[in-house]
CSV table of C-alpha atoms in Angstrom, one decimal:
chain,number,residue,atom,x,y,z
A,7,UNK,CA,39.6,22.7,-22.1
A,8,UNK,CA,42.8,20.7,-24.4
A,9,UNK,CA,44.3,24.0,-23.4
A,10,UNK,CA,43.7,23.5,-19.2
A,11,UNK,CA,44.8,19.9,-19.8
A,12,UNK,CA,47.9,20.4,-20.7
A,13,UNK,CA,48.1,23.0,-18.1
A,14,UNK,CA,48.1,20.1,-15.4
A,15,UNK,CA,50.3,18.0,-17.8
A,16,UNK,CA,47.5,15.6,-19.8
A,17,UNK,CA,46.7,15.0,-23.3
A,18,UNK,CA,45.2,17.2,-24.9
A,19,UNK,CA,43.3,15.4,-27.7
A,20,UNK,CA,40.0,15.6,-26.3
A,21,UNK,CA,37.1,15.6,-28.1
A,22,UNK,CA,33.1,14.7,-27.6
A,23,UNK,CA,31.1,12.3,-29.8
A,24,UNK,CA,28.6,14.6,-30.1
A,25,UNK,CA,25.5,11.0,-30.3
A,26,UNK,CA,24.1,10.7,-27.4
A,27,UNK,CA,23.8,7.3,-25.0
A,28,UNK,CA,20.7,7.4,-22.2
A,29,UNK,CA,20.3,5.4,-19.5
A,30,UNK,CA,17.7,6.2,-16.7
A,31,UNK,CA,16.3,4.5,-14.1
A,32,UNK,CA,12.6,4.1,-12.7
A,33,UNK,CA,10.8,8.3,-13.0
A,34,UNK,CA,14.1,8.4,-15.1
A,35,UNK,CA,13.7,5.6,-16.9
A,36,UNK,CA,9.4,6.3,-17.5
A,37,UNK,CA,10.9,10.0,-18.6
A,38,UNK,CA,14.5,8.7,-20.7
A,39,UNK,CA,10.9,7.0,-23.0
A,40,UNK,CA,9.5,9.4,-23.7
A,41,UNK,CA,12.2,11.7,-24.3
A,42,UNK,CA,13.9,9.1,-27.0
A,43,UNK,CA,10.6,8.5,-28.5
A,44,UNK,CA,10.7,12.4,-29.9
A,45,UNK,CA,14.3,12.9,-29.7
A,46,UNK,CA,17.0,11.8,-32.7
A,47,UNK,CA,20.3,12.9,-31.2
A,48,UNK,CA,19.7,10.3,-29.0
A,49,UNK,CA,20.2,6.7,-30.8
A,50,UNK,CA,20.6,4.7,-28.0
A,51,UNK,CA,19.0,3.9,-24.5
A,52,UNK,CA,18.9,1.2,-21.7
A,53,UNK,CA,16.0,1.6,-19.4
A,54,UNK,CA,14.9,0.2,-16.4
A,55,UNK,CA,11.9,-0.6,-14.5
A,56,UNK,CA,10.4,2.3,-16.5
A,57,UNK,CA,6.4,2.5,-16.2
A,58,UNK,CA,3.9,3.3,-18.4
A,59,UNK,CA,0.3,4.2,-17.6
A,60,UNK,CA,-0.5,6.9,-15.2
A,61,UNK,CA,-2.2,6.6,-12.6
A,62,UNK,CA,-3.4,2.9,-14.1
A,63,UNK,CA,-1.5,0.4,-13.4
A,64,UNK,CA,2.0,1.9,-12.4
A,65,UNK,CA,1.3,4.3,-8.9
A,66,UNK,CA,-2.4,2.2,-7.8
A,67,UNK,CA,-0.6,-1.1,-8.8
A,68,UNK,CA,2.5,-0.5,-6.5
A,69,UNK,CA,3.4,-1.2,-3.5
A,70,UNK,CA,4.8,1.4,-2.6
A,71,UNK,CA,2.5,4.3,-4.6
A,72,UNK,CA,-0.8,2.9,-4.4
A,73,UNK,CA,-1.5,4.2,-0.3
A,74,UNK,CA,-0.8,8.0,-1.2
A,75,UNK,CA,-2.3,8.2,-4.8
A,76,UNK,CA,-5.5,6.1,-3.9
A,77,UNK,CA,-5.5,8.1,-0.4
A,78,UNK,CA,-5.2,11.8,-2.8
A,79,UNK,CA,-7.3,10.2,-6.1
A,80,UNK,CA,-9.9,8.1,-4.6
A,81,UNK,CA,-11.2,9.4,-1.5
A,82,UNK,CA,-12.0,12.3,-1.8
A,83,UNK,CA,-14.4,11.2,-4.8
A,84,UNK,CA,-15.8,8.9,-2.2
A,85,UNK,CA,-15.0,6.2,-4.5
A,86,UNK,CA,-13.5,3.6,-2.6
A,87,UNK,CA,-16.8,1.6,-2.1
A,88,UNK,CA,-16.6,0.6,-5.9
A,89,UNK,CA,-12.9,-0.1,-6.4
A,90,UNK,CA,-11.5,-3.8,-5.3
A,91,UNK,CA,-7.8,-3.5,-6.8
A,92,UNK,CA,-6.9,-6.3,-9.0
A,93,UNK,CA,-10.4,-7.3,-9.5
A,94,UNK,CA,-11.2,-8.6,-13.1
A,95,UNK,CA,-14.4,-6.3,-13.3
A,96,UNK,CA,-13.9,-3.4,-10.2
A,97,UNK,CA,-10.7,-2.4,-10.9
A,98,UNK,CA,-9.6,0.9,-10.6
A,99,UNK,CA,-8.8,1.0,-14.6
A,100,UNK,CA,-12.6,0.4,-15.3
A,101,UNK,CA,-13.8,3.6,-13.1
A,102,UNK,CA,-14.3,6.5,-15.0
A,103,UNK,CA,-13.6,9.0,-12.5
A,104,UNK,CA,-9.9,7.4,-12.7
A,105,UNK,CA,-9.8,6.9,-16.3
A,106,UNK,CA,-10.5,10.6,-17.1
A,107,UNK,CA,-7.6,11.8,-14.8
A,108,UNK,CA,-5.2,8.9,-17.5
A,109,UNK,CA,-6.9,11.1,-20.1
A,110,UNK,CA,-5.9,14.6,-18.8
A,111,UNK,CA,-2.7,13.1,-17.8
A,112,UNK,CA,-2.1,11.1,-21.2
A,113,UNK,CA,-0.1,13.4,-22.8
A,114,UNK,CA,3.1,13.0,-20.5
A,115,UNK,CA,2.6,9.4,-20.5
A,116,UNK,CA,5.0,7.2,-21.7
A,117,UNK,CA,2.4,4.9,-22.7
A,118,UNK,CA,1.3,7.6,-24.9
A,119,UNK,CA,4.4,7.5,-27.0
A,120,UNK,CA,5.2,3.8,-27.2
A,121,UNK,CA,4.3,2.5,-30.4
A,122,UNK,CA,6.3,5.2,-32.1
A,123,UNK,CA,9.0,4.6,-30.1
A,124,UNK,CA,10.9,1.9,-32.6
A,125,UNK,CA,10.5,3.4,-35.8
A,126,UNK,CA,11.2,6.8,-34.9
A,127,UNK,CA,7.8,7.9,-36.4
A,128,UNK,CA,8.6,11.4,-34.1
A,129,UNK,CA,12.2,12.0,-34.9
A,130,UNK,CA,11.7,11.7,-38.3
A,131,UNK,CA,12.5,8.0,-38.3
A,132,UNK,CA,15.6,8.0,-37.5
A,133,UNK,CA,15.4,4.2,-35.3
A,134,UNK,CA,16.9,4.0,-31.8
A,135,UNK,CA,18.8,1.0,-30.6
A,136,UNK,CA,16.5,0.8,-27.6
A,137,UNK,CA,16.2,-1.9,-23.5
A,138,UNK,CA,13.7,-2.4,-21.5
A,139,UNK,CA,14.5,-3.8,-18.2
A,140,UNK,CA,12.5,-4.8,-15.2
A,141,UNK,CA,13.0,-6.1,-12.1
A,142,UNK,CA,10.3,-8.9,-11.3
A,143,UNK,CA,8.2,-8.5,-8.6
A,144,UNK,CA,9.1,-4.8,-8.4
A,145,UNK,CA,7.6,-3.1,-5.4
A,146,UNK,CA,7.7,0.0,-6.4
A,147,UNK,CA,7.2,-0.2,-10.3
A,148,UNK,CA,4.4,-3.0,-11.2
A,149,UNK,CA,5.5,-5.1,-14.0
A,150,UNK,CA,1.9,-4.3,-15.1
A,151,UNK,CA,2.5,-1.3,-15.4
A,152,UNK,CA,6.9,-2.2,-17.3
A,153,UNK,CA,5.2,-5.4,-19.0
A,154,UNK,CA,2.6,-2.9,-20.6
A,155,UNK,CA,5.1,-0.5,-22.2
A,156,UNK,CA,6.8,-3.6,-23.6
A,157,UNK,CA,4.0,-4.3,-25.3
A,158,UNK,CA,3.1,-1.2,-26.3
A,159,UNK,CA,6.5,-0.8,-28.3
A,160,UNK,CA,5.6,-4.6,-29.8
A,161,UNK,CA,9.7,-5.0,-28.6
A,162,UNK,CA,11.1,-9.0,-28.7
A,163,UNK,CA,11.3,-10.8,-24.8
A,164,UNK,CA,15.0,-11.7,-24.6
A,165,UNK,CA,14.6,-14.5,-22.2
A,166,UNK,CA,17.9,-14.9,-19.8
A,167,UNK,CA,19.8,-17.7,-18.5
A,168,UNK,CA,19.1,-17.3,-15.4
A,169,UNK,CA,20.9,-19.1,-12.4
A,170,UNK,CA,17.4,-18.7,-10.7
A,171,UNK,CA,14.0,-18.1,-12.4
A,172,UNK,CA,11.4,-16.7,-11.6
A,173,UNK,CA,9.1,-19.2,-9.9
A,174,UNK,CA,6.0,-19.1,-12.7
A,175,UNK,CA,5.8,-19.6,-16.2
A,176,UNK,CA,5.8,-17.8,-18.7
A,177,UNK,CA,7.6,-15.9,-16.6
A,178,UNK,CA,5.7,-13.0,-18.3
A,179,UNK,CA,2.4,-13.0,-16.8
A,180,UNK,CA,0.3,-9.4,-17.8
A,181,UNK,CA,1.6,-9.4,-21.9
A,182,UNK,CA,2.1,-12.2,-24.8
A,183,UNK,CA,5.5,-10.7,-26.7
A,184,UNK,CA,8.0,-12.1,-29.1
A,185,UNK,CA,11.1,-13.5,-28.3
A,186,UNK,CA,14.5,-14.0,-29.1
A,187,UNK,CA,16.4,-16.3,-28.9
A,188,UNK,CA,20.1,-16.9,-28.1
A,189,UNK,CA,23.0,-15.9,-25.5
A,190,UNK,CA,23.0,-12.3,-27.2
A,191,UNK,CA,20.6,-10.1,-29.6
A,192,UNK,CA,22.0,-7.3,-32.3
A,193,UNK,CA,20.0,-6.3,-34.6
A,194,UNK,CA,17.0,-7.8,-34.7
A,195,UNK,CA,15.1,-5.4,-36.0
A,196,UNK,CA,14.7,-3.4,-39.1
A,197,UNK,CA,16.7,-5.9,-41.0
A,198,UNK,CA,19.6,-6.0,-39.0
A,199,UNK,CA,20.3,-1.9,-38.4
A,200,UNK,CA,18.0,-1.5,-34.8
A,201,UNK,CA,18.5,-3.6,-31.6
A,202,UNK,CA,15.6,-3.8,-29.5
A,203,UNK,CA,14.8,-6.1,-26.7
A,204,UNK,CA,12.6,-5.9,-24.0
A,205,UNK,CA,14.4,-8.6,-20.0
A,206,UNK,CA,13.1,-9.6,-17.0
A,207,UNK,CA,15.8,-10.3,-14.0
A,208,UNK,CA,15.1,-12.4,-11.1
A,209,UNK,CA,15.8,-12.1,-8.7
A,210,UNK,CA,15.9,-8.2,-8.4
A,211,UNK,CA,14.2,-5.5,-6.6
A,212,UNK,CA,13.4,-1.8,-7.9
A,213,UNK,CA,17.5,-0.3,-7.4
A,214,UNK,CA,18.6,-4.1,-9.5
A,215,UNK,CA,20.8,-1.6,-11.4
A,216,UNK,CA,22.7,0.2,-8.2
A,217,UNK,CA,21.4,-0.4,-4.9
A,218,UNK,CA,22.9,-4.4,-4.9
A,219,UNK,CA,22.3,-5.8,-1.2
A,220,UNK,CA,18.0,-4.8,-1.0
A,221,UNK,CA,14.7,-6.2,0.4
A,222,UNK,CA,11.4,-7.2,-0.6
A,223,UNK,CA,8.0,-6.6,1.9
A,224,UNK,CA,5.4,-8.3,0.1
A,225,UNK,CA,3.9,-11.0,-1.1
A,226,UNK,CA,3.9,-11.9,-4.7
A,227,UNK,CA,1.1,-11.4,-6.7
A,228,UNK,CA,0.1,-8.2,-5.7
A,229,UNK,CA,-2.4,-6.2,-5.4
A,230,UNK,CA,-3.8,-7.4,-2.8
A,231,UNK,CA,-0.4,-5.5,-0.7
A,232,UNK,CA,0.1,-8.7,2.0
A,233,UNK,CA,3.2,-8.4,3.6
A,234,UNK,CA,5.3,-11.4,4.2
A,235,UNK,CA,6.6,-12.3,7.9
A,236,UNK,CA,9.7,-11.3,7.1
A,237,UNK,CA,11.8,-9.1,4.5
A,238,UNK,CA,13.4,-11.6,1.6
A,239,UNK,CA,16.9,-10.1,1.6
A,240,UNK,CA,18.8,-10.8,-1.7
A,241,UNK,CA,21.6,-9.2,-4.1
A,242,UNK,CA,20.5,-7.3,-7.6
A,243,UNK,CA,21.7,-8.1,-10.5
A,244,UNK,CA,24.0,-4.8,-10.0
A,245,UNK,CA,27.7,-5.9,-11.4
A,246,UNK,CA,25.3,-8.0,-14.2
A,247,UNK,CA,22.8,-5.7,-15.9
A,248,UNK,CA,25.7,-3.1,-15.9
A,249,UNK,CA,28.0,-4.9,-17.3
A,250,UNK,CA,25.1,-5.6,-20.7
A,251,UNK,CA,24.6,-1.7,-21.1
A,252,UNK,CA,28.6,-0.7,-20.8
A,253,UNK,CA,28.7,-3.7,-23.7
A,254,UNK,CA,25.1,-2.4,-24.8
A,255,UNK,CA,27.1,1.5,-25.4
A,256,UNK,CA,30.6,0.2,-26.8
A,257,UNK,CA,29.2,-1.5,-29.6
A,258,UNK,CA,27.5,1.6,-30.4
A,259,UNK,CA,30.5,4.3,-30.1
A,260,UNK,CA,33.2,2.2,-31.2
A,261,UNK,CA,30.3,2.0,-34.9
A,262,UNK,CA,29.0,-1.7,-34.8
A,263,UNK,CA,25.7,-3.1,-34.5
A,264,UNK,CA,24.6,-2.8,-30.5
A,265,UNK,CA,24.4,-6.4,-29.4
A,266,UNK,CA,22.8,-7.4,-25.3
A,267,UNK,CA,24.9,-10.6,-24.4
A,268,UNK,CA,22.7,-12.5,-22.1
A,269,UNK,CA,25.6,-11.7,-19.0
A,270,UNK,CA,24.7,-15.3,-17.7
């Protein structure tokens, strides 16, 4: 490699750090969560809008996927009439046929690996630095799935000083997590040796880390799935979340305790 660089007049001191920093979104984040729980060569990860719980609640409470997955899983089994999405008694989570499918695919569900991730129990005791991000009212990965994943990990909630906070309090509507206060979080676990947190962004959409301009189409509080009279346009906190991710990784590769810094 250095020879090739020299041939084009570039510096020849290129080297590679064997440590891997992992960042992924959505389905990639779901897979990344499993990988980080298992692979000690990935000491730090920053993942966005990862689902947990397949097919419930990740797909069946998702405006983007619910109709498709219902057509594949529920309608062929002729159990539509006994399921009411979001109902405290008749929600899909209570149906034995759907839970049977949950059990079949549990081995690949990040929810199954979540309880072991922070302690590194499946990776030789090596504890990773880990950040999990959520977009409030995500229309692809429902908040109940991401917050459930955070709760299974026992992640502390890092409350950002958002310029426009969610319209409800508490911000987390499906789980209760211990909160971390301050303009930044660093070394908050393992006696100062590990940084880990769950972070909520608002206003934001599923593509918050890469899609600056986007729209929300559904009324909040789904299910049930109700379309807004017109799509609401918004600007995602793309710069803010990328700034947080960059400094988180930069700290680590500078051999510092990586910090999650509130960009607001």
